[in-house]
Coordinates of N, CA and C in Angstrom, one line a residue:
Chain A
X1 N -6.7 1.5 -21.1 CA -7.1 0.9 -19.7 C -6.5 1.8 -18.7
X2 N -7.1 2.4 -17.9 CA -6.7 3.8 -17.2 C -6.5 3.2 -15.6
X3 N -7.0 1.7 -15.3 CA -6.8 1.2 -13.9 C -7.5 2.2 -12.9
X4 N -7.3 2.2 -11.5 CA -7.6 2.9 -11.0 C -8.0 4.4 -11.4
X5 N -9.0 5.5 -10.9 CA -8.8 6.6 -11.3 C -9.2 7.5 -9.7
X6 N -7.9 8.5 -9.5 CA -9.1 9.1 -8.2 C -9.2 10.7 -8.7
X7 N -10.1 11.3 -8.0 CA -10.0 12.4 -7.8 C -10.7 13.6 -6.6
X8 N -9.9 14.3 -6.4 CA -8.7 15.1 -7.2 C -7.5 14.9 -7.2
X9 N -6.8 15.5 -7.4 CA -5.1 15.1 -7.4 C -5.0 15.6 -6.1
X10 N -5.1 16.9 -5.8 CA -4.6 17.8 -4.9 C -6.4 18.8 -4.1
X11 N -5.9 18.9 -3.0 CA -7.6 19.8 -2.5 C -7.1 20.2 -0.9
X12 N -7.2 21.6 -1.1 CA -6.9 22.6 0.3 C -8.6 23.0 0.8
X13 N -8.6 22.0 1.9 CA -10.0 22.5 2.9 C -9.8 23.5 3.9
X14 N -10.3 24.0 4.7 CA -10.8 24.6 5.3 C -11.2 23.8 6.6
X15 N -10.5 23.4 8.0 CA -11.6 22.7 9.2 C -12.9 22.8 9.1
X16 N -13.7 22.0 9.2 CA -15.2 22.0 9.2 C -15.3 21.6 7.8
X17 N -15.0 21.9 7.4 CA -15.0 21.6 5.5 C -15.4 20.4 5.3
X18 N -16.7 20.2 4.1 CA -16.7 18.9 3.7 C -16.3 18.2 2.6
X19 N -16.1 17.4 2.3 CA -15.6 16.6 1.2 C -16.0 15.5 0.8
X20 N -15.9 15.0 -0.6 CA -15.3 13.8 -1.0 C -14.8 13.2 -2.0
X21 N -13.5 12.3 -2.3 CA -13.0 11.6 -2.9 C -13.3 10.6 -4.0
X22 N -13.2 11.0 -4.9 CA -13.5 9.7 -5.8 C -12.8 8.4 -6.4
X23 N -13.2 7.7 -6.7 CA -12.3 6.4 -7.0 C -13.3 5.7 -7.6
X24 N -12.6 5.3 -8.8 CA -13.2 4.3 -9.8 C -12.1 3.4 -10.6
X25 N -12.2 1.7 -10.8 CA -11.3 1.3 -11.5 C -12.0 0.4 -12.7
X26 N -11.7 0.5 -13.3 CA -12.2 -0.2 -14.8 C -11.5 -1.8 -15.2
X27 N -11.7 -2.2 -13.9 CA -10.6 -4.1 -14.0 C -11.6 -5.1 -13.6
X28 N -12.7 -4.3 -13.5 CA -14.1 -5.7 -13.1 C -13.2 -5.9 -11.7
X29 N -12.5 -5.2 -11.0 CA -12.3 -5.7 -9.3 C -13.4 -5.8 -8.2
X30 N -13.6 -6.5 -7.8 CA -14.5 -6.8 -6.6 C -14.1 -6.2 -5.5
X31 N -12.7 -6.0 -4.8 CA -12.5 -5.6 -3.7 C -12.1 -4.4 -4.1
X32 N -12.1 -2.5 -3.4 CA -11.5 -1.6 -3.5 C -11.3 -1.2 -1.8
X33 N -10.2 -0.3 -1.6 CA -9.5 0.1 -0.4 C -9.4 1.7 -0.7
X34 N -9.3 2.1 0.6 CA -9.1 3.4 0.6 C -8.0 3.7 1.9
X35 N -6.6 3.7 1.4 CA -5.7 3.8 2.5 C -5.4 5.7 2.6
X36 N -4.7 5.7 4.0 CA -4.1 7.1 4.2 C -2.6 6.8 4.3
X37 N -1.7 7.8 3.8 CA 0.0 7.6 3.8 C 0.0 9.0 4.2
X38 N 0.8 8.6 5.7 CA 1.4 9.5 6.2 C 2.9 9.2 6.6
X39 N 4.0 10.7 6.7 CA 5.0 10.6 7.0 C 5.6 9.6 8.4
X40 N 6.3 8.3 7.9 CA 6.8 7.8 9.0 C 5.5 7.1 10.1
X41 N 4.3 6.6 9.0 CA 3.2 5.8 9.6 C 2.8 4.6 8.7
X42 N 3.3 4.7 7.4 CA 2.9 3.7 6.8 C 1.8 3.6 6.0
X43 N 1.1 2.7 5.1 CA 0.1 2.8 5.0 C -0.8 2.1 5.3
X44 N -2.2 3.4 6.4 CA -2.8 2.6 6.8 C -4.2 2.7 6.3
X45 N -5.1 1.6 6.2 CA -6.2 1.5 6.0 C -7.1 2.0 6.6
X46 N -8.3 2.4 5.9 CA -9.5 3.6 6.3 C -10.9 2.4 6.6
X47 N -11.1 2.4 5.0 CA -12.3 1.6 4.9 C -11.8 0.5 4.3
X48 N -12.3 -0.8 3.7 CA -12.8 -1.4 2.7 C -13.9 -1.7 2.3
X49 N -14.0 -2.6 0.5 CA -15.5 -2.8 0.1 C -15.0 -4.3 -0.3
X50 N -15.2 -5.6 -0.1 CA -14.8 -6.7 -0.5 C -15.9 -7.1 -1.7
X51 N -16.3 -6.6 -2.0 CA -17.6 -6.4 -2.8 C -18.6 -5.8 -2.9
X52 N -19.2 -5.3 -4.3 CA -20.7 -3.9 -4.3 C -21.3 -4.6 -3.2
X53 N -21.6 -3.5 -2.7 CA -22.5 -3.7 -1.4 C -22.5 -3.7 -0.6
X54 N -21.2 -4.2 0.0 CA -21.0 -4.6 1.3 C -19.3 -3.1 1.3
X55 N -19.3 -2.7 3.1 CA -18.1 -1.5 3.4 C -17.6 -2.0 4.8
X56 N -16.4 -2.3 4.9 CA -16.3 -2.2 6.6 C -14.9 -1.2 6.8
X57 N -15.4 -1.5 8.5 CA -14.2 -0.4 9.2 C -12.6 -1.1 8.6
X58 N -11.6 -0.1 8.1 CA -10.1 -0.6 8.6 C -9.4 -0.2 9.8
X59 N -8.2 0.1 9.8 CA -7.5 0.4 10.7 C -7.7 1.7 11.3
X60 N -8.0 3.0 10.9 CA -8.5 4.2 11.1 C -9.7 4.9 10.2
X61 N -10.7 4.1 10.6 CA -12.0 4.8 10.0 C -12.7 6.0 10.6
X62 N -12.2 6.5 11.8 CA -13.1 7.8 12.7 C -12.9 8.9 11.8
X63 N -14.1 9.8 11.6 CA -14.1 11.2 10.7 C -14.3 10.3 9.0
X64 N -14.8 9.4 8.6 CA -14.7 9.0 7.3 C -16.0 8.3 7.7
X65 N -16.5 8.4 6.0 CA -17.5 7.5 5.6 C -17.6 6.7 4.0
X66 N -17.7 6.2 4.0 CA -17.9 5.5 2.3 C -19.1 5.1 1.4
X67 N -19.0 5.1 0.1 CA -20.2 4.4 -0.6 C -19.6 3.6 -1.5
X68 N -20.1 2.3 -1.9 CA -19.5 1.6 -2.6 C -20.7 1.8 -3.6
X69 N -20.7 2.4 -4.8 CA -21.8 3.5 -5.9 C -22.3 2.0 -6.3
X70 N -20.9 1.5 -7.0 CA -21.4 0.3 -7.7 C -19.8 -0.6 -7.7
X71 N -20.0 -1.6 -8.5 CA -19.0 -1.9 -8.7 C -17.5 -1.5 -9.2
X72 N -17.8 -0.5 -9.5 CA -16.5 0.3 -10.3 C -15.8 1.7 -9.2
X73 N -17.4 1.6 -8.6 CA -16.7 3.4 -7.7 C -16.7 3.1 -6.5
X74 N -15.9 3.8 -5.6 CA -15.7 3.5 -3.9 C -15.7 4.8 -3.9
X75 N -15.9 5.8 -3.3 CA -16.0 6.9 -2.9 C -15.7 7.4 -1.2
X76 N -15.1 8.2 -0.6 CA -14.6 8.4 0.7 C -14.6 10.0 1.0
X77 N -15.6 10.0 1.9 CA -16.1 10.8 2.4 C -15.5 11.7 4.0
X78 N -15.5 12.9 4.0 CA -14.8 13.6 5.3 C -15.7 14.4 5.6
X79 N -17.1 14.2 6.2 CA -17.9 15.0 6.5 C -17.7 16.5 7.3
X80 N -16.7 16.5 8.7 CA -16.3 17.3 9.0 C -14.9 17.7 8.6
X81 N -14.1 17.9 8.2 CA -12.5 17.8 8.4 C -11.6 18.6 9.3
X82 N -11.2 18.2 9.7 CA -9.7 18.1 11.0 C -8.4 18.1 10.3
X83 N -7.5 18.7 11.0 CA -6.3 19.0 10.5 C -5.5 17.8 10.0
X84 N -6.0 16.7 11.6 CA -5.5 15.5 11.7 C -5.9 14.9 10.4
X85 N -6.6 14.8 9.8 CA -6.8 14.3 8.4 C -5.7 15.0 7.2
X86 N -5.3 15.9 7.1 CA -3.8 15.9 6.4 C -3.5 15.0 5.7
X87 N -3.4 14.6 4.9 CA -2.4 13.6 4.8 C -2.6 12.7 3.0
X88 N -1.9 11.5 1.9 CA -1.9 11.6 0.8 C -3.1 10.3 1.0
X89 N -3.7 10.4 0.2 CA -4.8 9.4 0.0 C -4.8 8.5 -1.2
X90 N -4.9 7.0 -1.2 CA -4.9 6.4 -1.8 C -5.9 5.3 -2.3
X91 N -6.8 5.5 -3.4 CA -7.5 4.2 -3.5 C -7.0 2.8 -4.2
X92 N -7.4 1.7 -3.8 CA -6.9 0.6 -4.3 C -8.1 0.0 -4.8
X93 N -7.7 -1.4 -5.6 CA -8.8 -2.6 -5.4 C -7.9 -4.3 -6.4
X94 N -8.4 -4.8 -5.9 CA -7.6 -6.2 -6.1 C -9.0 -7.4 -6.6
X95 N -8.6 -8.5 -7.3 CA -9.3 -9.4 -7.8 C -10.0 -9.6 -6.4
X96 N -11.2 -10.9 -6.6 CA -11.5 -11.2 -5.6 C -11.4 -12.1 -4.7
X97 N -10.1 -13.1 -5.7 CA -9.4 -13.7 -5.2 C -8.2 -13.8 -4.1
X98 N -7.9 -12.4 -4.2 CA -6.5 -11.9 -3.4 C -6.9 -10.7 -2.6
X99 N -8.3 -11.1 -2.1 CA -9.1 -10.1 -0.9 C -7.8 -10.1 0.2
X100 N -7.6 -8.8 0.6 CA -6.5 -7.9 1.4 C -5.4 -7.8 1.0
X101 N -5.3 -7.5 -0.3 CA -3.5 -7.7 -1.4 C -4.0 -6.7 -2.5
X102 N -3.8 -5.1 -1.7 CA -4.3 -4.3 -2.8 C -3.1 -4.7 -3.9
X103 N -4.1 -4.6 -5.3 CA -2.6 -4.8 -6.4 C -2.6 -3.6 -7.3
X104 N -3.6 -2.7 -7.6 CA -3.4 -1.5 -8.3 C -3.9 -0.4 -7.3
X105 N -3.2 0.8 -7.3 CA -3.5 2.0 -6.5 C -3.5 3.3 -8.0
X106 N -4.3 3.8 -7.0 CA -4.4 5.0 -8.1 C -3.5 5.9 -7.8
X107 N -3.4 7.2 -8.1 CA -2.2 8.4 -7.9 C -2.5 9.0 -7.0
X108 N -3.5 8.9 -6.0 CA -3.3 9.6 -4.9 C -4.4 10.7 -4.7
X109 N -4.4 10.8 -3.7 CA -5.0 12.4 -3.6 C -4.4 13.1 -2.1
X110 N -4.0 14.2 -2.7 CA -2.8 15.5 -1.6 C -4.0 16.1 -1.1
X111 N -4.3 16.3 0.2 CA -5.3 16.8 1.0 C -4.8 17.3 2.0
X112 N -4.7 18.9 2.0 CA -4.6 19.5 3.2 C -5.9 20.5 4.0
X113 N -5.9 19.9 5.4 CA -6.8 20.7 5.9 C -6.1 21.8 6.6
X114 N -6.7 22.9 6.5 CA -6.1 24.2 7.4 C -6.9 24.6 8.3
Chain B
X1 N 6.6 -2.6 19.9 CA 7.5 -3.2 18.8 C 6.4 -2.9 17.8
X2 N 6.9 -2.3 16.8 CA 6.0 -2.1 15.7 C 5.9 -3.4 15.0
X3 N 4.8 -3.6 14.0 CA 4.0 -5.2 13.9 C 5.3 -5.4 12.6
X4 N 5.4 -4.6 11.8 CA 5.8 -4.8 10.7 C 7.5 -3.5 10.4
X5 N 8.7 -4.2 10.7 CA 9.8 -3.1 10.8 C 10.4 -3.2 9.6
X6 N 11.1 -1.9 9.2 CA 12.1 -1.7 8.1 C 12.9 -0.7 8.7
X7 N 14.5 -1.2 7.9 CA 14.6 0.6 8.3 C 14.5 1.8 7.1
X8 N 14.2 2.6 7.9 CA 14.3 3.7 6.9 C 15.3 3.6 5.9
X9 N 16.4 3.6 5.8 CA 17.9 4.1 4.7 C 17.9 5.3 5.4
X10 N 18.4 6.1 3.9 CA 18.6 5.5 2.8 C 19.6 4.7 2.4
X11 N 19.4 3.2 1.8 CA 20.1 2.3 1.4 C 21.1 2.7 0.6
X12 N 22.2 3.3 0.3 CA 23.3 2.9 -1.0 C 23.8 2.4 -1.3
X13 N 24.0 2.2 -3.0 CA 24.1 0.9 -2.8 C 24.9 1.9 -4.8
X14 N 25.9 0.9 -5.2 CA 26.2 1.6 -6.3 C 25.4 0.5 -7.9
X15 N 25.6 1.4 -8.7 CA 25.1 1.0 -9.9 C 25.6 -0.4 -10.2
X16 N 25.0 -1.6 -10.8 CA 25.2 -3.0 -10.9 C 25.5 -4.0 -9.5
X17 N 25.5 -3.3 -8.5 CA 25.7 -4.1 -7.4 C 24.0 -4.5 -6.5
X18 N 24.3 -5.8 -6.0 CA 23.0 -6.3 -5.4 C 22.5 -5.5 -4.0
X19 N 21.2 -5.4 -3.9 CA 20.6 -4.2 -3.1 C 19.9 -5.2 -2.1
X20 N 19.9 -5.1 -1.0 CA 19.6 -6.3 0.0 C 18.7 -5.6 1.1
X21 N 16.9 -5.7 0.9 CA 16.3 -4.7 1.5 C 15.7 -5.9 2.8
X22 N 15.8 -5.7 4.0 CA 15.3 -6.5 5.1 C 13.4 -6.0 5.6
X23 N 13.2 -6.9 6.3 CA 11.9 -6.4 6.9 C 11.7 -7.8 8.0
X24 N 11.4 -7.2 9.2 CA 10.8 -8.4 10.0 C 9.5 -7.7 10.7
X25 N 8.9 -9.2 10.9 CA 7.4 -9.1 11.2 C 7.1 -9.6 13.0
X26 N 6.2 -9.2 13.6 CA 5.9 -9.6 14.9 C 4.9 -10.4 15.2
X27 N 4.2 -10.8 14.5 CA 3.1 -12.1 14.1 C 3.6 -13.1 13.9
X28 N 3.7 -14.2 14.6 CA 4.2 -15.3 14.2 C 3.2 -16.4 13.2
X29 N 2.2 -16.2 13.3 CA 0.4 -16.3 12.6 C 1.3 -16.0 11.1
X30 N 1.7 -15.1 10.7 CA 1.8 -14.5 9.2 C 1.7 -15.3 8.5
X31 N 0.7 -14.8 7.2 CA 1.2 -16.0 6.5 C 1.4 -15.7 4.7
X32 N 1.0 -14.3 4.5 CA 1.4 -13.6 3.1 C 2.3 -12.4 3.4
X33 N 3.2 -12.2 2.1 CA 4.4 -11.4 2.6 C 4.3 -10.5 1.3
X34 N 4.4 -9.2 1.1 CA 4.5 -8.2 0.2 C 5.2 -7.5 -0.3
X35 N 5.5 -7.1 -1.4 CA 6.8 -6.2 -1.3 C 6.1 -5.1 -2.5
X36 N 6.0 -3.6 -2.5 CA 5.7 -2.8 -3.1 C 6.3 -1.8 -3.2
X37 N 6.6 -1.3 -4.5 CA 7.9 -0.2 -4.6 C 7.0 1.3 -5.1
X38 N 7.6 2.6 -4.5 CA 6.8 3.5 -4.4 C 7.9 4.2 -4.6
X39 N 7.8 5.1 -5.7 CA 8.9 6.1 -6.4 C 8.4 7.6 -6.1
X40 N 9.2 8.2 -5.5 CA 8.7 9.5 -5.0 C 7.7 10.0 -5.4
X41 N 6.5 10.5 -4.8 CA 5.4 11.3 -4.7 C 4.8 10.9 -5.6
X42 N 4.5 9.2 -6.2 CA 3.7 8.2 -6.9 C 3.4 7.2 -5.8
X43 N 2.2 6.4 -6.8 CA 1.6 6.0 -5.7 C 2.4 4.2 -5.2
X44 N 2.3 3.0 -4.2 CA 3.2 2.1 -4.2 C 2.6 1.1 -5.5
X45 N 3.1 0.0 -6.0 CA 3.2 -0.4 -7.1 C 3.6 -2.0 -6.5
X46 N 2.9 -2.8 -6.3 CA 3.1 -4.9 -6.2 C 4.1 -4.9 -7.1
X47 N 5.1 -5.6 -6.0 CA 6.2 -5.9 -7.5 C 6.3 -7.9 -6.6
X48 N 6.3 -8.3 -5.6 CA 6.5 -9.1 -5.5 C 5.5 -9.9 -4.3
X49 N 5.0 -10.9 -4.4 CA 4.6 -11.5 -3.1 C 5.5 -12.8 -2.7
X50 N 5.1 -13.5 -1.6 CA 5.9 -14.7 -1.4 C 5.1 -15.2 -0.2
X51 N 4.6 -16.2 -0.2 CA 3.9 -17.2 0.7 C 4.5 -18.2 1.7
X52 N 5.5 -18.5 1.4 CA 6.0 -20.3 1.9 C 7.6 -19.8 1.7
X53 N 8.4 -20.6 2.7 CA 9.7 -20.8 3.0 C 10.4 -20.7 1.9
X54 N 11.3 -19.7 1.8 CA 12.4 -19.7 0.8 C 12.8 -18.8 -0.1
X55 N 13.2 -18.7 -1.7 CA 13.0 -17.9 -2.1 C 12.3 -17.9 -3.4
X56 N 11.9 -16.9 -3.8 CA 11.0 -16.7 -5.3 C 11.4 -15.5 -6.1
X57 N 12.1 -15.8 -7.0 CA 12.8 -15.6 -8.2 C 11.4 -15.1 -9.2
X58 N 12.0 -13.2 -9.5 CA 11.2 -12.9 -10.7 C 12.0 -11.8 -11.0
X59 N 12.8 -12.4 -12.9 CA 13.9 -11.1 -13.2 C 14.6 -11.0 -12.3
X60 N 15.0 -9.7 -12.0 CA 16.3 -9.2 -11.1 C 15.6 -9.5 -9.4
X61 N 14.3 -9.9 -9.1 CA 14.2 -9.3 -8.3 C 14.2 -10.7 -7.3
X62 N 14.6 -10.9 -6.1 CA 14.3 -12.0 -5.5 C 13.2 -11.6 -3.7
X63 N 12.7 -12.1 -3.5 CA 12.1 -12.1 -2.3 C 12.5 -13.5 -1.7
X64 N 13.0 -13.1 -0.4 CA 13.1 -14.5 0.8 C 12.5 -14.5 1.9
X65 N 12.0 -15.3 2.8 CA 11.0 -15.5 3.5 C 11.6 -16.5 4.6
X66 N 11.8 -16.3 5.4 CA 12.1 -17.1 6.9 C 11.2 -17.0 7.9
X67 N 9.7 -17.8 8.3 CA 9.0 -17.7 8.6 C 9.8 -17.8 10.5
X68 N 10.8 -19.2 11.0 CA 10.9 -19.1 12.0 C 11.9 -18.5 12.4
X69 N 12.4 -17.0 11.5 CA 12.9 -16.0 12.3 C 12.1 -14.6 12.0
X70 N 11.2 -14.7 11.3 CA 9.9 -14.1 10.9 C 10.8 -12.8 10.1
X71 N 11.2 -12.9 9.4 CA 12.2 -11.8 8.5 C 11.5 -12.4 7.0
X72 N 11.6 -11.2 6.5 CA 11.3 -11.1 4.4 C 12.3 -10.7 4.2
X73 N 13.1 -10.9 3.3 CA 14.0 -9.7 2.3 C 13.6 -9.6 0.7
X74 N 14.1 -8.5 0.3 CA 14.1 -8.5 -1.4 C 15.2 -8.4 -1.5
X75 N 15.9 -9.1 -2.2 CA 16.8 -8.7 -3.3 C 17.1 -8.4 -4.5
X76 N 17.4 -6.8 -5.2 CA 17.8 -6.8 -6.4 C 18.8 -6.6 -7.4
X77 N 19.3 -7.6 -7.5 CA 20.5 -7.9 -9.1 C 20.1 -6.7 -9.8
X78 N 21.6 -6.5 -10.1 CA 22.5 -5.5 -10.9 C 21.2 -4.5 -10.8
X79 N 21.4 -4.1 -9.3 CA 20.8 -2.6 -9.3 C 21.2 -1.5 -10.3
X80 N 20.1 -0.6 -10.6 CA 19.9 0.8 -11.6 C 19.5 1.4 -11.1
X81 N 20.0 2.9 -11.3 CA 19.0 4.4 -10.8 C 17.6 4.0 -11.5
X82 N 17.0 3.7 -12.2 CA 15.3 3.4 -12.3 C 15.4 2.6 -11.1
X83 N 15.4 2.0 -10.1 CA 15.5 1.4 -9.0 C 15.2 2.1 -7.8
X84 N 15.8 3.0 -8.2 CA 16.2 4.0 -6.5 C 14.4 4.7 -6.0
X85 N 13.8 4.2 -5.1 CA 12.1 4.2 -5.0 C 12.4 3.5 -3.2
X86 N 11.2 3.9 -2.9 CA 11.0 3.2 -1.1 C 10.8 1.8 -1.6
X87 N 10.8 1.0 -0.8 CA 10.3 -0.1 -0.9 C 9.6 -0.5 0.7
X88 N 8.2 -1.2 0.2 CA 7.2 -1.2 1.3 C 7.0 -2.7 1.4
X89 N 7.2 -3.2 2.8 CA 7.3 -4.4 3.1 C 6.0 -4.5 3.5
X90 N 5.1 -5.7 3.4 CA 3.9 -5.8 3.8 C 3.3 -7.1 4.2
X91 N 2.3 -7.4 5.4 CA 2.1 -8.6 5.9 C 1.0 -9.1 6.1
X92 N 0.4 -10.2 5.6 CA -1.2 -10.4 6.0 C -1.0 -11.6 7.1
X93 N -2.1 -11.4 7.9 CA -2.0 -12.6 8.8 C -2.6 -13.7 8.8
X94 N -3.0 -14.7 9.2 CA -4.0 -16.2 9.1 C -5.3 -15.3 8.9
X95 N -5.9 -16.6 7.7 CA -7.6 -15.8 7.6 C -7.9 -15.0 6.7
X96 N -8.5 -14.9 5.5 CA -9.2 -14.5 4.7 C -9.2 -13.2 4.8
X97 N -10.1 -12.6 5.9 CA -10.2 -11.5 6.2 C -9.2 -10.6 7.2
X98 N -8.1 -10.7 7.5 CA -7.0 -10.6 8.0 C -6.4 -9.2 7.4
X99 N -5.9 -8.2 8.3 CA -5.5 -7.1 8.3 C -4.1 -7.2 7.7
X100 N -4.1 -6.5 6.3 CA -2.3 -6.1 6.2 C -1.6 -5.4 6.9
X101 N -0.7 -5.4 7.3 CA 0.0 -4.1 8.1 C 1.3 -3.8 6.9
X102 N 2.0 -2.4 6.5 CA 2.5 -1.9 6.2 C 3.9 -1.4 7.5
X103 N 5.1 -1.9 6.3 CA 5.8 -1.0 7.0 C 6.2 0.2 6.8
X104 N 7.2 1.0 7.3 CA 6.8 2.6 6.7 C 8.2 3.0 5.7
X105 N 8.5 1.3 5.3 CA 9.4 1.5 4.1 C 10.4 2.0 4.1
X106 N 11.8 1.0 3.1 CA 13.1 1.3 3.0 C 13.8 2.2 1.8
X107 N 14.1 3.7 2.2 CA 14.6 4.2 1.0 C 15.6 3.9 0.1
X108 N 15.9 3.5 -1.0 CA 16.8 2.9 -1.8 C 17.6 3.6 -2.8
X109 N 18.9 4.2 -2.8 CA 19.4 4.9 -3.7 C 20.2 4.2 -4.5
X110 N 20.3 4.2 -6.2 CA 21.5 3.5 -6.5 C 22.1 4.6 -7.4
X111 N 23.3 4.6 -6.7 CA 24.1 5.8 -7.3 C 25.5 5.5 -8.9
X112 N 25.2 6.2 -9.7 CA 26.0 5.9 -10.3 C 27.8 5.5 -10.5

């Protein structure tokens, strides 16, 4: 049972550069999140998917986009990237009972833009 | 006033002694309370919730909740260096769809 999965671990862009993030969890979760952790900001939320099909804004969604594939994958997208996007990335997702209480996170993904 | 405060640390605290991590909140609305432990350059990890006045007991770990001084704490019995990790206080507000806020977490050392 592997829980969460993201990838990549680690990924050096280029400004302008595009990208995206993977995330898949294998817990039958309905809800997944995609927060950012930065130094001395906490972690804040990008997007959510409270279930396939449906994505809304979180706390800092500008420069990001999402697809919720299916039930298993959230994917998060940086069409242009900015420096200001820096920073460790985290996907979550929780039953659908404890919608906004991520309970498993995956390892992250280290993203620096230059 | 930031929504959701901790302080930084780092906490010390020595091996077998109780580790007493604070957090207060600025929502008086609050109404779920978090606690997630995050061990250097891994990702944070649910070790505790707590809902309603008081405290809730799991293993070493205790979480307390004072809604009308709007403070959380954790406490953990006979602290261990496996211990020593940030700890991230976290808050949901009234409402289903209600925004967590995150604090930016207390560093915890337990030294031998």
């Amino acid at each position: 049972n592997a829980g969460v999965t993201q990838t990549p671990k680690f990924q050096v862009l280029k400004t302008g550069q595009s990208m995206t993030l993977q995330c898949a969890q294998d817990m039958n979760h309905n809800s997944m999140y995609w927060y950012r952790q930065d130094p001395g900001m906490g972690l804040r939320l990008i997007y959510y998917s409270a279930s396939e099909g449906t994505t809304d804004k979180g706390e800092v969604p500008n420069g990001y986009n999402v697809s919720r594939l299916n039930k298993r994958e959230f994917s998060l997208r940086l069409e242009s990237a900015a420096p200001s996007q820096t920073s460790v990335y985290f996907c979550a997702s929780s039953e659908a009972q404890v919608f906004n209480q991520p309970q498993h996170f995956g390892d992250g993904t280290r993203l620096s833009i230059l | 006033q930031k929504e959701v405060e901790q302080n930084s640390g780092p906490l010390s605290v020595p091996e077998g002694a109780i580790a007493s991590l604070n957090c207060t909140y600025s929502d008086r609305g609050s109404q779920s309370f978090f606690w997630y432990r995050q061990y250097s350059g891994k990702s944070p990890e649910l070790i505790m919730s707590i809902y309603s006045n008081g405290d809730k007991e799991d293993g070493r770990f205790t979480a307390q909740l004072n809604k009308a001084s709007q403070y959380v704490s954790l406490l953990i019995r006979d602290s261990q260096p496996s211990d020593s990790a940030t700890y991230l206080c976290a808050v949901n507000g009234p409402g289903t769809a209600s925004k967590l806020t995150f604090g930016t977490g207390t560093r915890l050392q337990v030294t031998l």
